[in-house]
GROMACS .gro file of C-alpha atoms in nm:
model
  445
    1MET     CA    1   3.353  -9.563  -7.062
    2LYS     CA    2   3.561  -9.675  -6.760
    3THR     CA    3   3.866  -9.738  -6.984
    4LYS     CA    4   3.852  -9.383  -7.118
    5TYR     CA    5   3.842  -9.241  -6.764
    6ILE     CA    6   4.137  -9.459  -6.656
    7ILE     CA    7   4.348  -9.339  -6.951
    8THR     CA    8   4.256  -8.977  -6.880
    9LEU     CA    9   4.351  -9.014  -6.514
   10LEU     CA   10   4.683  -9.177  -6.595
   11ILE     CA   11   4.767  -8.896  -6.837
   12LEU     CA   12   4.679  -8.636  -6.575
   13VAL     CA   13   4.875  -8.812  -6.303
   14GLY     CA   14   5.169  -8.862  -6.532
   15SER     CA   15   5.177  -8.494  -6.618
   16PHE     CA   16   5.195  -8.396  -6.252
   17VAL     CA   17   5.463  -8.655  -6.184
   18ASN     CA   18   5.673  -8.516  -6.468
   19MET     CA   19   5.629  -8.159  -6.343
   20PHE     CA   20   5.688  -8.205  -5.971
   21ALA     CA   21   5.867  -8.532  -5.893
   22GLN     CA   22   6.214  -8.497  -5.743
   23THR     CA   23   6.516  -8.719  -5.809
   24GLU     CA   24   6.685  -8.918  -5.535
   25GLU     CA   25   6.992  -8.695  -5.564
   26GLU     CA   26   6.786  -8.385  -5.479
   27THR     CA   27   6.637  -8.525  -5.155
   28PRO     CA   28   6.817  -8.724  -4.884
   29TYR     CA   29   6.663  -9.060  -4.794
   30LYS     CA   30   6.371  -9.073  -4.551
   31LYS     CA   31   6.072  -9.297  -4.514
   32ARG     CA   32   5.815  -9.203  -4.773
   33VAL     CA   33   5.458  -9.113  -4.675
   34LEU     CA   34   5.335  -9.335  -4.961
   35GLU     CA   35   5.574  -9.590  -5.106
   36ASN     CA   36   5.396  -9.671  -5.434
   37THR     CA   37   5.110  -9.549  -5.649
   38GLU     CA   38   4.775  -9.680  -5.525
   39VAL     CA   39   4.466  -9.723  -5.741
   40ASP     CA   40   4.116  -9.777  -5.597
   41PHE     CA   41   3.829  -9.903  -5.811
   42LEU     CA   42   3.496  -9.840  -5.639
   43THR     CA   43   3.142  -9.922  -5.738
   44SER     CA   44   2.798  -9.916  -5.578
   45ALA     CA   45   2.437 -10.001  -5.656
   46TYR     CA   46   2.160  -9.812  -5.474
   47TYR     CA   47   1.784  -9.861  -5.462
   48GLN     CA   48   1.519  -9.667  -5.271
   49ASP     CA   49   1.141  -9.645  -5.265
   50GLY     CA   50   0.871  -9.460  -5.076
   51GLU     CA   51   0.541  -9.275  -5.119
   52ASN     CA   52   0.626  -8.914  -5.031
   53ALA     CA   53   0.792  -8.767  -5.339
   54ALA     CA   54   0.886  -8.399  -5.309
   55ALA     CA   55   0.825  -8.347  -5.683
   56GLY     CA   56   0.466  -8.456  -5.614
   57GLY     CA   57   0.415  -8.220  -5.323
   58GLY     CA   58   0.456  -8.493  -5.062
   59ILE     CA   59   0.288  -8.779  -5.247
   60GLY     CA   60   0.403  -9.014  -5.519
   61SER     CA   61   0.675  -9.267  -5.586
   62GLU     CA   62   1.025  -9.202  -5.449
   63LYS     CA   63   1.176  -9.491  -5.643
   64ILE     CA   64   1.539  -9.439  -5.751
   65LEU     CA   65   1.786  -9.685  -5.899
   66ASP     CA   66   2.146  -9.565  -5.910
   67GLY     CA   67   2.476  -9.715  -6.020
   68THR     CA   68   2.807  -9.545  -5.945
   69GLY     CA   69   3.164  -9.613  -6.053
   70ALA     CA   70   3.477  -9.434  -5.933
   71ILE     CA   71   3.852  -9.454  -5.970
   72VAL     CA   72   4.088  -9.299  -5.715
   73VAL     CA   73   4.459  -9.270  -5.796
   74ALA     CA   74   4.709  -9.171  -5.523
   75VAL     CA   75   5.060  -9.090  -5.646
   76PRO     CA   76   5.369  -9.025  -5.428
   77MET     CA   77   5.525  -8.713  -5.578
   78ASN     CA   78   5.828  -8.745  -5.352
   79ALA     CA   79   5.894  -8.864  -4.998
   80ASP     CA   80   5.662  -8.600  -4.846
   81ASP     CA   81   5.386  -8.527  -5.097
   82ILE     CA   82   5.088  -8.717  -5.237
   83LEU     CA   83   4.869  -8.623  -5.532
   84LYS     CA   84   4.524  -8.785  -5.539
   85VAL     CA   85   4.276  -8.778  -5.827
   86ASP     CA   86   3.918  -8.904  -5.778
   87ALA     CA   87   3.683  -8.939  -6.076
   88SER     CA   88   3.324  -9.058  -6.025
   89VAL     CA   89   3.031  -9.122  -6.258
   90SER     CA   90   2.678  -9.198  -6.138
   91ALA     CA   91   2.387  -9.295  -6.363
   92TYR     CA   92   2.037  -9.314  -6.220
   93THR     CA   93   1.669  -9.345  -6.299
   94SER     CA   94   1.421  -9.164  -6.075
   95ALA     CA   95   1.044  -9.193  -6.058
   96SER     CA   96   1.026  -8.873  -5.854
   97SER     CA   97   1.230  -8.647  -6.082
   98SER     CA   98   1.066  -8.807  -6.386
   99ASN     CA   99   0.741  -8.646  -6.269
  100ILE     CA  100   0.880  -8.297  -6.314
  101ASN     CA  101   0.688  -8.350  -6.637
  102PRO     CA  102   0.447  -8.641  -6.583
  103PHE     CA  103   0.258  -8.563  -6.904
  104ASP     CA  104   0.522  -8.677  -7.153
  105SER     CA  105   0.411  -9.039  -7.109
  106ASP     CA  106   0.082  -9.218  -7.160
  107ARG     CA  107  -0.029  -9.202  -6.797
  108ALA     CA  108   0.016  -8.903  -6.564
  109ASN     CA  109   0.005  -9.030  -6.206
  110PRO     CA  110   0.230  -8.940  -5.909
  111TYR     CA  111   0.283  -9.308  -5.827
  112VAL     CA  112   0.383  -9.399  -6.183
  113ALA     CA  113   0.720  -9.297  -6.328
  114SER     CA  114   0.719  -9.088  -6.642
  115SER     CA  115   0.940  -9.200  -6.928
  116GLY     CA  116   1.043  -8.848  -7.027
  117ALA     CA  117   1.381  -8.674  -7.034
  118SER     CA  118   1.393  -8.608  -6.659
  119SER     CA  119   1.348  -8.977  -6.569
  120ASN     CA  120   1.723  -9.048  -6.582
  121ASP     CA  121   2.050  -8.861  -6.577
  122VAL     CA  122   2.425  -8.884  -6.520
  123TRP     CA  123   2.622  -8.714  -6.242
  124VAL     CA  124   2.996  -8.666  -6.290
  125ASN     CA  125   3.258  -8.548  -6.041
  126LEU     CA  126   3.632  -8.487  -6.046
  127THR     CA  127   3.825  -8.411  -5.726
  128THR     CA  128   4.198  -8.352  -5.696
  129SER     CA  129   4.392  -8.310  -5.371
  130TYR     CA  130   4.754  -8.251  -5.278
  131THR     CA  131   4.894  -8.345  -4.934
  132HIS     CA  132   5.229  -8.247  -4.782
  133SER     CA  133   5.382  -8.396  -4.467
  134SER     CA  134   5.664  -8.232  -4.271
  135ASP     CA  135   6.000  -8.406  -4.232
  136ASP     CA  136   5.910  -8.528  -3.882
  137ARG     CA  137   5.561  -8.632  -4.002
  138ASN     CA  138   5.400  -8.425  -3.724
  139GLN     CA  139   5.240  -8.169  -3.957
  140ILE     CA  140   5.016  -8.248  -4.252
  141THR     CA  141   4.882  -7.985  -4.493
  142SER     CA  142   4.645  -8.051  -4.781
  143GLY     CA  143   4.443  -7.869  -5.045
  144LYS     CA  144   4.170  -7.989  -5.279
  145PHE     CA  145   3.963  -7.881  -5.578
  146SER     CA  146   3.646  -8.041  -5.715
  147VAL     CA  147   3.401  -7.995  -6.000
  148SER     CA  148   3.071  -8.177  -6.054
  149ASN     CA  149   2.777  -8.155  -6.290
  150GLU     CA  150   2.424  -8.293  -6.311
  151PHE     CA  151   2.117  -8.209  -6.519
  152ASP     CA  152   2.005  -7.928  -6.288
  153TYR     CA  153   2.324  -7.797  -6.124
  154PHE     CA  154   2.695  -7.729  -6.164
  155SER     CA  155   2.934  -7.708  -5.868
  156LEU     CA  156   3.288  -7.591  -5.799
  157GLY     CA  157   3.454  -7.663  -5.467
  158PHE     CA  158   3.787  -7.601  -5.303
  159GLY     CA  159   3.930  -7.636  -4.955
  160GLY     CA  160   4.220  -7.734  -4.736
  161SER     CA  161   4.321  -7.881  -4.402
  162TYR     CA  162   4.602  -7.873  -4.148
  163SER     CA  163   4.685  -8.136  -3.885
  164ARG     CA  164   4.939  -8.125  -3.602
  165LEU     CA  165   5.052  -8.428  -3.404
  166PHE     CA  166   5.192  -8.404  -3.050
  167ASN     CA  167   5.292  -8.627  -2.764
  168GLU     CA  168   5.476  -8.884  -2.977
  169LYS     CA  169   5.182  -8.886  -3.219
  170ASN     CA  170   4.934  -8.983  -2.947
  171THR     CA  171   4.751  -8.648  -2.980
  172GLU     CA  172   4.628  -8.481  -3.298
  173LEU     CA  173   4.468  -8.141  -3.361
  174SER     CA  174   4.323  -8.055  -3.701
  175VAL     CA  175   4.133  -7.783  -3.881
  176HIS     CA  176   3.974  -7.795  -4.225
  177GLY     CA  177   3.766  -7.566  -4.443
  178SER     CA  178   3.586  -7.575  -4.776
  179VAL     CA  179   3.385  -7.358  -5.013
  180TYR     CA  180   3.132  -7.483  -5.269
  181LEU     CA  181   2.995  -7.250  -5.536
  182ASP     CA  182   2.690  -7.402  -5.706
  183GLN     CA  183   2.473  -7.285  -5.994
  184TRP     CA  184   2.122  -7.422  -6.041
  185LYS     CA  185   1.955  -7.474  -6.373
  186LEU     CA  186   1.604  -7.349  -6.297
  187ILE     CA  187   1.380  -7.640  -6.395
  188TYR     CA  188   1.019  -7.585  -6.284
  189PRO     CA  189   0.724  -7.827  -6.287
  190VAL     CA  190   0.600  -7.839  -6.645
  191GLU     CA  191   0.265  -7.670  -6.570
  192LEU     CA  192   0.444  -7.361  -6.435
  193ARG     CA  193   0.666  -7.297  -6.735
  194ASP     CA  194   0.612  -6.996  -6.959
  195SER     CA  195   0.724  -7.136  -7.291
  196ASN     CA  196   0.487  -7.372  -7.472
  197SER     CA  197   0.791  -7.538  -7.631
  198GLU     CA  198   0.890  -7.662  -7.282
  199ARG     CA  199   0.546  -7.811  -7.211
  200GLU     CA  200   0.578  -8.139  -7.395
  201GLY     CA  201   0.260  -8.340  -7.346
  202TYR     CA  202   0.096  -8.080  -7.120
  203ASN     CA  203  -0.226  -7.930  -7.257
  204PRO     CA  204  -0.391  -7.651  -7.049
  205ASN     CA  205  -0.719  -7.722  -7.228
  206ASN     CA  206  -0.740  -8.060  -7.052
  207ILE     CA  207  -0.744  -7.915  -6.697
  208THR     CA  208  -1.025  -8.034  -6.472
  209GLY     CA  209  -1.133  -7.873  -6.147
  210THR     CA  210  -1.363  -7.609  -5.997
  211GLY     CA  211  -1.289  -7.254  -6.104
  212THR     CA  212  -0.981  -7.133  -6.292
  213TYR     CA  213  -0.631  -7.266  -6.243
  214GLN     CA  214  -0.428  -6.969  -6.116
  215PRO     CA  215  -0.112  -7.081  -5.930
  216ASN     CA  216   0.073  -6.853  -5.686
  217PHE     CA  217   0.394  -6.911  -5.880
  218THR     CA  218   0.654  -6.644  -5.954
  219SER     CA  219   0.992  -6.732  -6.103
  220ILE     CA  220   1.312  -6.735  -5.898
  221ASP     CA  221   1.568  -6.458  -5.943
  222SER     CA  222   1.885  -6.622  -5.809
  223LYS     CA  223   2.051  -6.936  -5.944
  224ALA     CA  224   2.346  -6.943  -5.702
  225ARG     CA  225   2.394  -7.149  -5.387
  226ASN     CA  226   2.715  -7.105  -5.186
  227SER     CA  227   2.830  -7.322  -4.895
  228TYR     CA  228   3.111  -7.239  -4.654
  229SER     CA  229   3.233  -7.480  -4.387
  230VAL     CA  230   3.503  -7.500  -4.123
  231GLY     CA  231   3.575  -7.793  -3.896
  232PHE     CA  232   3.795  -7.873  -3.598
  233GLY     CA  233   3.916  -8.211  -3.479
  234PHE     CA  234   4.091  -8.351  -3.173
  235SER     CA  235   4.197  -8.713  -3.130
  236GLN     CA  236   4.373  -8.878  -2.839
  237ILE     CA  237   4.510  -9.224  -2.772
  238LEU     CA  238   4.396  -9.274  -2.413
  239SER     CA  239   4.552  -9.615  -2.358
  240LYS     CA  240   4.679  -9.916  -2.548
  241LYS     CA  241   4.319 -10.020  -2.609
  242LEU     CA  242   4.116  -9.698  -2.614
  243GLN     CA  243   4.120  -9.414  -2.866
  244SER     CA  244   3.888  -9.111  -2.879
  245SER     CA  245   3.822  -8.821  -3.112
  246LEU     CA  246   3.607  -8.508  -3.109
  247ALA     CA  247   3.484  -8.310  -3.410
  248LEU     CA  248   3.307  -7.977  -3.452
  249ASP     CA  249   3.174  -7.859  -3.789
  250LEU     CA  250   3.023  -7.520  -3.875
  251VAL     CA  251   2.847  -7.461  -4.207
  252GLN     CA  252   2.683  -7.156  -4.361
  253GLN     CA  253   2.479  -7.169  -4.681
  254ASN     CA  254   2.322  -6.886  -4.876
  255GLY     CA  255   2.143  -6.840  -5.206
  256LEU     CA  256   1.887  -7.072  -5.362
  257LEU     CA  257   1.844  -7.340  -5.094
  258SER     CA  258   1.510  -7.475  -5.216
  259THR     CA  259   1.462  -7.709  -5.513
  260PRO     CA  260   1.276  -7.543  -5.805
  261PHE     CA  261   1.090  -7.856  -5.921
  262HIS     CA  262   0.945  -7.951  -5.580
  263ARG     CA  263   0.569  -7.890  -5.592
  264ILE     CA  264   0.352  -7.741  -5.317
  265TYR     CA  265  -0.026  -7.788  -5.276
  266PHE     CA  266  -0.221  -7.545  -5.054
  267SER     CA  267  -0.516  -7.648  -4.839
  268ASP     CA  268  -0.696  -7.316  -4.910
  269LYS     CA  269  -0.680  -7.351  -5.290
  270ASN     CA  270  -0.896  -7.558  -5.524
  271ASP     CA  271  -0.748  -7.870  -5.679
  272PHE     CA  272  -0.684  -7.896  -6.052
  273PHE     CA  273  -0.578  -8.199  -6.253
  274VAL     CA  274  -0.462  -8.309  -6.593
  275LYS     CA  275  -0.532  -8.682  -6.620
  276ASP     CA  276  -0.454  -8.822  -6.273
  277PHE     CA  277  -0.187  -8.567  -6.182
  278GLN     CA  278  -0.259  -8.266  -5.962
  279LEU     CA  279  -0.122  -7.933  -6.083
  280ALA     CA  280   0.107  -7.737  -5.851
  281ASP     CA  281  -0.012  -7.433  -5.657
  282ASP     CA  282   0.350  -7.319  -5.617
  283ILE     CA  283   0.703  -7.451  -5.577
  284GLU     CA  284   0.901  -7.508  -5.260
  285ARG     CA  285   1.012  -7.180  -5.093
  286LEU     CA  286   1.280  -7.175  -4.824
  287PRO     CA  287   1.496  -6.905  -4.661
  288SER     CA  288   1.807  -6.794  -4.847
  289THR     CA  289   2.040  -6.858  -4.551
  290ARG     CA  290   2.100  -7.164  -4.335
  291ASN     CA  291   2.352  -7.213  -4.053
  292LYS     CA  292   2.448  -7.563  -3.935
  293ILE     CA  293   2.639  -7.689  -3.632
  294ALA     CA  294   2.742  -8.050  -3.573
  295ALA     CA  295   2.948  -8.200  -3.291
  296GLY     CA  296   3.063  -8.561  -3.284
  297LEU     CA  297   3.243  -8.805  -3.056
  298ARG     CA  298   3.415  -9.133  -3.147
  299LEU     CA  299   3.541  -9.402  -2.910
  300ASN     CA  300   3.724  -9.707  -3.039
  301TYR     CA  301   3.807  -9.990  -2.801
  302TYR     CA  302   4.035 -10.283  -2.879
  303ILE     CA  303   3.900 -10.590  -2.701
  304ASN     CA  304   4.140 -10.849  -2.838
  305GLU     CA  305   4.295 -10.955  -3.166
  306ILE     CA  306   3.951 -11.063  -3.292
  307PHE     CA  307   3.707 -10.794  -3.176
  308VAL     CA  308   3.713 -10.413  -3.185
  309LEU     CA  309   3.428 -10.181  -3.081
  310ARG     CA  310   3.384  -9.860  -3.279
  311SER     CA  311   3.121  -9.622  -3.145
  312TYR     CA  312   3.007  -9.282  -3.270
  313TYR     CA  313   2.764  -9.011  -3.162
  314ARG     CA  314   2.678  -8.680  -3.332
  315TYR     CA  315   2.445  -8.397  -3.241
  316TYR     CA  316   2.328  -8.156  -3.513
  317THR     CA  317   2.123  -7.837  -3.514
  318ASP     CA  318   2.053  -7.566  -3.769
  319SER     CA  319   1.878  -7.232  -3.810
  320TRP     CA  320   1.578  -7.392  -3.986
  321GLY     CA  321   1.475  -7.583  -3.674
  322ILE     CA  322   1.621  -7.930  -3.731
  323LYS     CA  323   1.778  -8.103  -3.435
  324SER     CA  324   1.912  -8.451  -3.488
  325ASN     CA  325   2.096  -8.731  -3.310
  326THR     CA  326   2.309  -8.998  -3.472
  327ALA     CA  327   2.446  -9.300  -3.286
  328SER     CA  328   2.627  -9.597  -3.435
  329LEU     CA  329   2.816  -9.905  -3.326
  330GLU     CA  330   3.044 -10.107  -3.551
  331ILE     CA  331   3.209 -10.438  -3.458
  332PRO     CA  332   3.483 -10.562  -3.691
  333ILE     CA  333   3.547 -10.934  -3.637
  334LYS     CA  334   3.889 -11.049  -3.754
  335ILE     CA  335   3.843 -11.411  -3.854
  336SER     CA  336   4.197 -11.448  -3.999
  337PRO     CA  337   4.502 -11.229  -4.059
  338LYS     CA  338   4.359 -11.132  -4.399
  339PHE     CA  339   3.979 -11.148  -4.355
  340THR     CA  340   3.756 -10.925  -4.144
  341ILE     CA  341   3.376 -10.921  -4.117
  342TYR     CA  342   3.201 -10.593  -4.032
  343THR     CA  343   2.866 -10.561  -3.859
  344ALA     CA  344   2.721 -10.219  -3.780
  345TYR     CA  345   2.402 -10.051  -3.664
  346ARG     CA  346   2.318  -9.681  -3.696
  347TYR     CA  347   2.025  -9.497  -3.539
  348TYR     CA  348   1.915  -9.149  -3.649
  349ASN     CA  349   1.633  -8.913  -3.552
  350GLN     CA  350   1.550  -8.555  -3.635
  351THR     CA  351   1.287  -8.289  -3.580
  352ALA     CA  352   1.121  -8.120  -3.877
  353VAL     CA  353   1.225  -7.786  -4.023
  354ASN     CA  354   1.000  -7.497  -3.923
  355TYR     CA  355   0.858  -7.479  -4.276
  356PHE     CA  356   0.754  -7.841  -4.332
  357ALA     CA  357   0.400  -7.968  -4.382
  358GLY     CA  358   0.267  -8.261  -4.581
  359TYR     CA  359   0.047  -8.282  -4.889
  360GLU     CA  360  -0.217  -8.002  -4.894
  361GLN     CA  361  -0.133  -7.891  -4.539
  362HIS     CA  362   0.030  -7.558  -4.622
  363LEU     CA  363  -0.157  -7.226  -4.648
  364SER     CA  364  -0.102  -6.985  -4.934
  365THR     CA  365  -0.043  -6.703  -4.683
  366GLU     CA  366   0.278  -6.863  -4.552
  367GLU     CA  367   0.613  -6.714  -4.653
  368TYR     CA  368   0.811  -7.040  -4.663
  369TYR     CA  369   0.695  -7.396  -4.727
  370THR     CA  370   0.824  -7.741  -4.817
  371SER     CA  371   0.670  -8.087  -4.843
  372ASP     CA  372   1.005  -8.262  -4.877
  373TYR     CA  373   0.997  -8.552  -4.629
  374ASP     CA  374   1.377  -8.542  -4.598
  375LEU     CA  375   1.306  -8.226  -4.394
  376SER     CA  376   1.027  -8.382  -4.188
  377LYS     CA  377   1.037  -8.536  -3.841
  378PHE     CA  378   1.143  -8.900  -3.851
  379HIS     CA  379   1.369  -9.164  -3.705
  380ALA     CA  380   1.565  -9.419  -3.906
  381HIS     CA  381   1.765  -9.741  -3.870
  382GLN     CA  382   2.055  -9.861  -4.082
  383TYR     CA  383   2.206 -10.209  -4.073
  384THR     CA  384   2.540 -10.295  -4.232
  385LEU     CA  385   2.717 -10.620  -4.308
  386GLY     CA  386   3.056 -10.621  -4.477
  387MET     CA  387   3.368 -10.817  -4.556
  388SER     CA  388   3.726 -10.699  -4.600
  389TYR     CA  389   4.030 -10.878  -4.742
  390THR     CA  390   4.368 -10.718  -4.674
  391ASP     CA  391   4.707 -10.840  -4.796
  392ILE     CA  392   4.980 -10.614  -4.661
  393PHE     CA  393   5.240 -10.811  -4.858
  394THR     CA  394   5.043 -10.775  -5.187
  395GLU     CA  395   5.118 -11.128  -5.300
  396LYS     CA  396   4.840 -11.156  -5.559
  397HIS     CA  397   4.862 -10.961  -5.885
  398LEU     CA  398   4.652 -10.857  -6.182
  399TRP     CA  399   4.893 -10.753  -6.457
  400LYS     CA  400   5.123 -10.489  -6.297
  401PHE     CA  401   4.878 -10.424  -6.013
  402ALA     CA  402   4.928 -10.593  -5.677
  403ILE     CA  403   4.604 -10.644  -5.483
  404LYS     CA  404   4.618 -10.473  -5.143
  405SER     CA  405   4.256 -10.495  -5.026
  406ILE     CA  406   3.903 -10.588  -5.129
  407ASP     CA  407   3.594 -10.455  -4.949
  408VAL     CA  408   3.224 -10.535  -4.988
  409LYS     CA  409   2.939 -10.387  -4.781
  410ILE     CA  410   2.561 -10.420  -4.782
  411ASN     CA  411   2.343 -10.153  -4.619
  412LYS     CA  412   1.972 -10.162  -4.539
  413TYR     CA  413   1.803  -9.836  -4.434
  414ASN     CA  414   1.445  -9.763  -4.335
  415ARG     CA  415   1.249  -9.479  -4.175
  416ASP     CA  416   0.931  -9.481  -3.970
  417SER     CA  417   0.741  -9.415  -4.293
  418SER     CA  418   0.718  -9.590  -4.626
  419PHE     CA  419   1.076  -9.493  -4.716
  420LYS     CA  420   1.341  -9.764  -4.742
  421SER     CA  421   1.667  -9.813  -4.927
  422TYR     CA  422   1.936 -10.071  -4.999
  423MET     CA  423   2.294 -10.019  -5.110
  424ILE     CA  424   2.577 -10.252  -5.207
  425THR     CA  425   2.929 -10.109  -5.228
  426ALA     CA  426   3.248 -10.278  -5.341
  427GLY     CA  427   3.604 -10.164  -5.377
  428ILE     CA  428   3.941 -10.307  -5.470
  429LYS     CA  429   4.273 -10.136  -5.400
  430PHE     CA  430   4.584 -10.202  -5.606
  431ILE     CA  431   4.947 -10.112  -5.556
  432LEU     CA  432   5.140 -10.028  -5.871
  433ASP     CA  433   5.473 -10.193  -5.789
  434GLU     CA  434   5.641 -10.113  -6.120
  435PRO     CA  435   5.606  -9.820  -6.361
  436LEU     CA  436   5.357  -9.831  -6.643
  437ASN     CA  437   5.509  -9.838  -6.988
  438ILE     CA  438   5.406  -9.480  -7.064
  439PRO     CA  439   5.691  -9.262  -7.201
  440PHE     CA  440   5.630  -8.941  -7.005
  441LEU     CA  441   5.569  -9.136  -6.679
  442ASN     CA  442   5.908  -9.308  -6.712
  443LYS     CA  443   6.096  -9.002  -6.836
  444LYS     CA  444   6.414  -8.933  -6.642
  445ASN     CA  445   6.448  -8.589  -6.483
   0.00000   0.00000   0.00000
């Protein structure tokens, strides 16, 4: 599969090169923004677990195993412009989403993963961006377009940015914006679906409980979710050793902001079961608008040729009631000209949204409700250990690719609940120091 994506990317990149690249005679010499084509191969493995699954109304396994692969190709179109193409594929298995229909396996239990169709899926994404730098390199303009798809949504995104450097490039101001237009596929918990053909394994005649099962459920009208964001940045070199930056981001979302397959259980309703799985009283309901504000500060301090301190703080608030603080400290340790070790710690806390309550703690008279613990009050810790190899002279080669850098990182994350996760990421960057033997890439203009 990876080979097919690489070939597709090279064809796409080659087409753009053929369309837009300029000859040396057309442009006087100047230092190029990017000297040669760069290719990044990225991969990650992610594992999480917990006992507060949103698909189970706040209870059940949150186990997810995910593997992701990506290729990023950056091509110098001329001395000033860079085209970048990023293709990503992620395949995962999820105990939580598998219990959208827990009855298509032998045992229906919120803490046991179902083996049905919703237990695994593939997410794909393609992002392209184009960046132009002015002749004096003090102005940088870029635009991007992205498309992604998963089993329950499809997304289109586009945006752009502008940066201006002053004071002999010691000061930088930037602004960026983006728009994402998403469409949900309305997948409800199996017991709330109208069509019997969609109720594989679910038999209403096997319901146990006191009274008659009559959920509050009504279907959702809108499938759209739109997100609009604008951000501002300011960075300043304060001295030979100290650099700072400020960032402000504003986001507005509207449309379907809840997840259709997240169950809700009411405390004032009787409980009903099929096997060991409780049937939903309703699905998650959240307001159709959400405004977000985040402000961040970075300070990087060069101690000596071995140690650098990188610190970061961000404050976030939104119209749903969340307020959060993020603080992190990273210490790269340069053990040789080519090898660096990274150690980092990140602390995060947040308040709950106004509409959160746990399993069977909501009332049926409420207008909005969620039992998604990602929207609950919690604090979390993340620990990172990494290694980086960098060869600015690209002495080592694989075929026509010169190795520029290799990075590996391990992250451990845990909350003050049962939730925990682990992630390993790795990347290798190549420089293409001679053209590929592809006719239209080597075609003379």
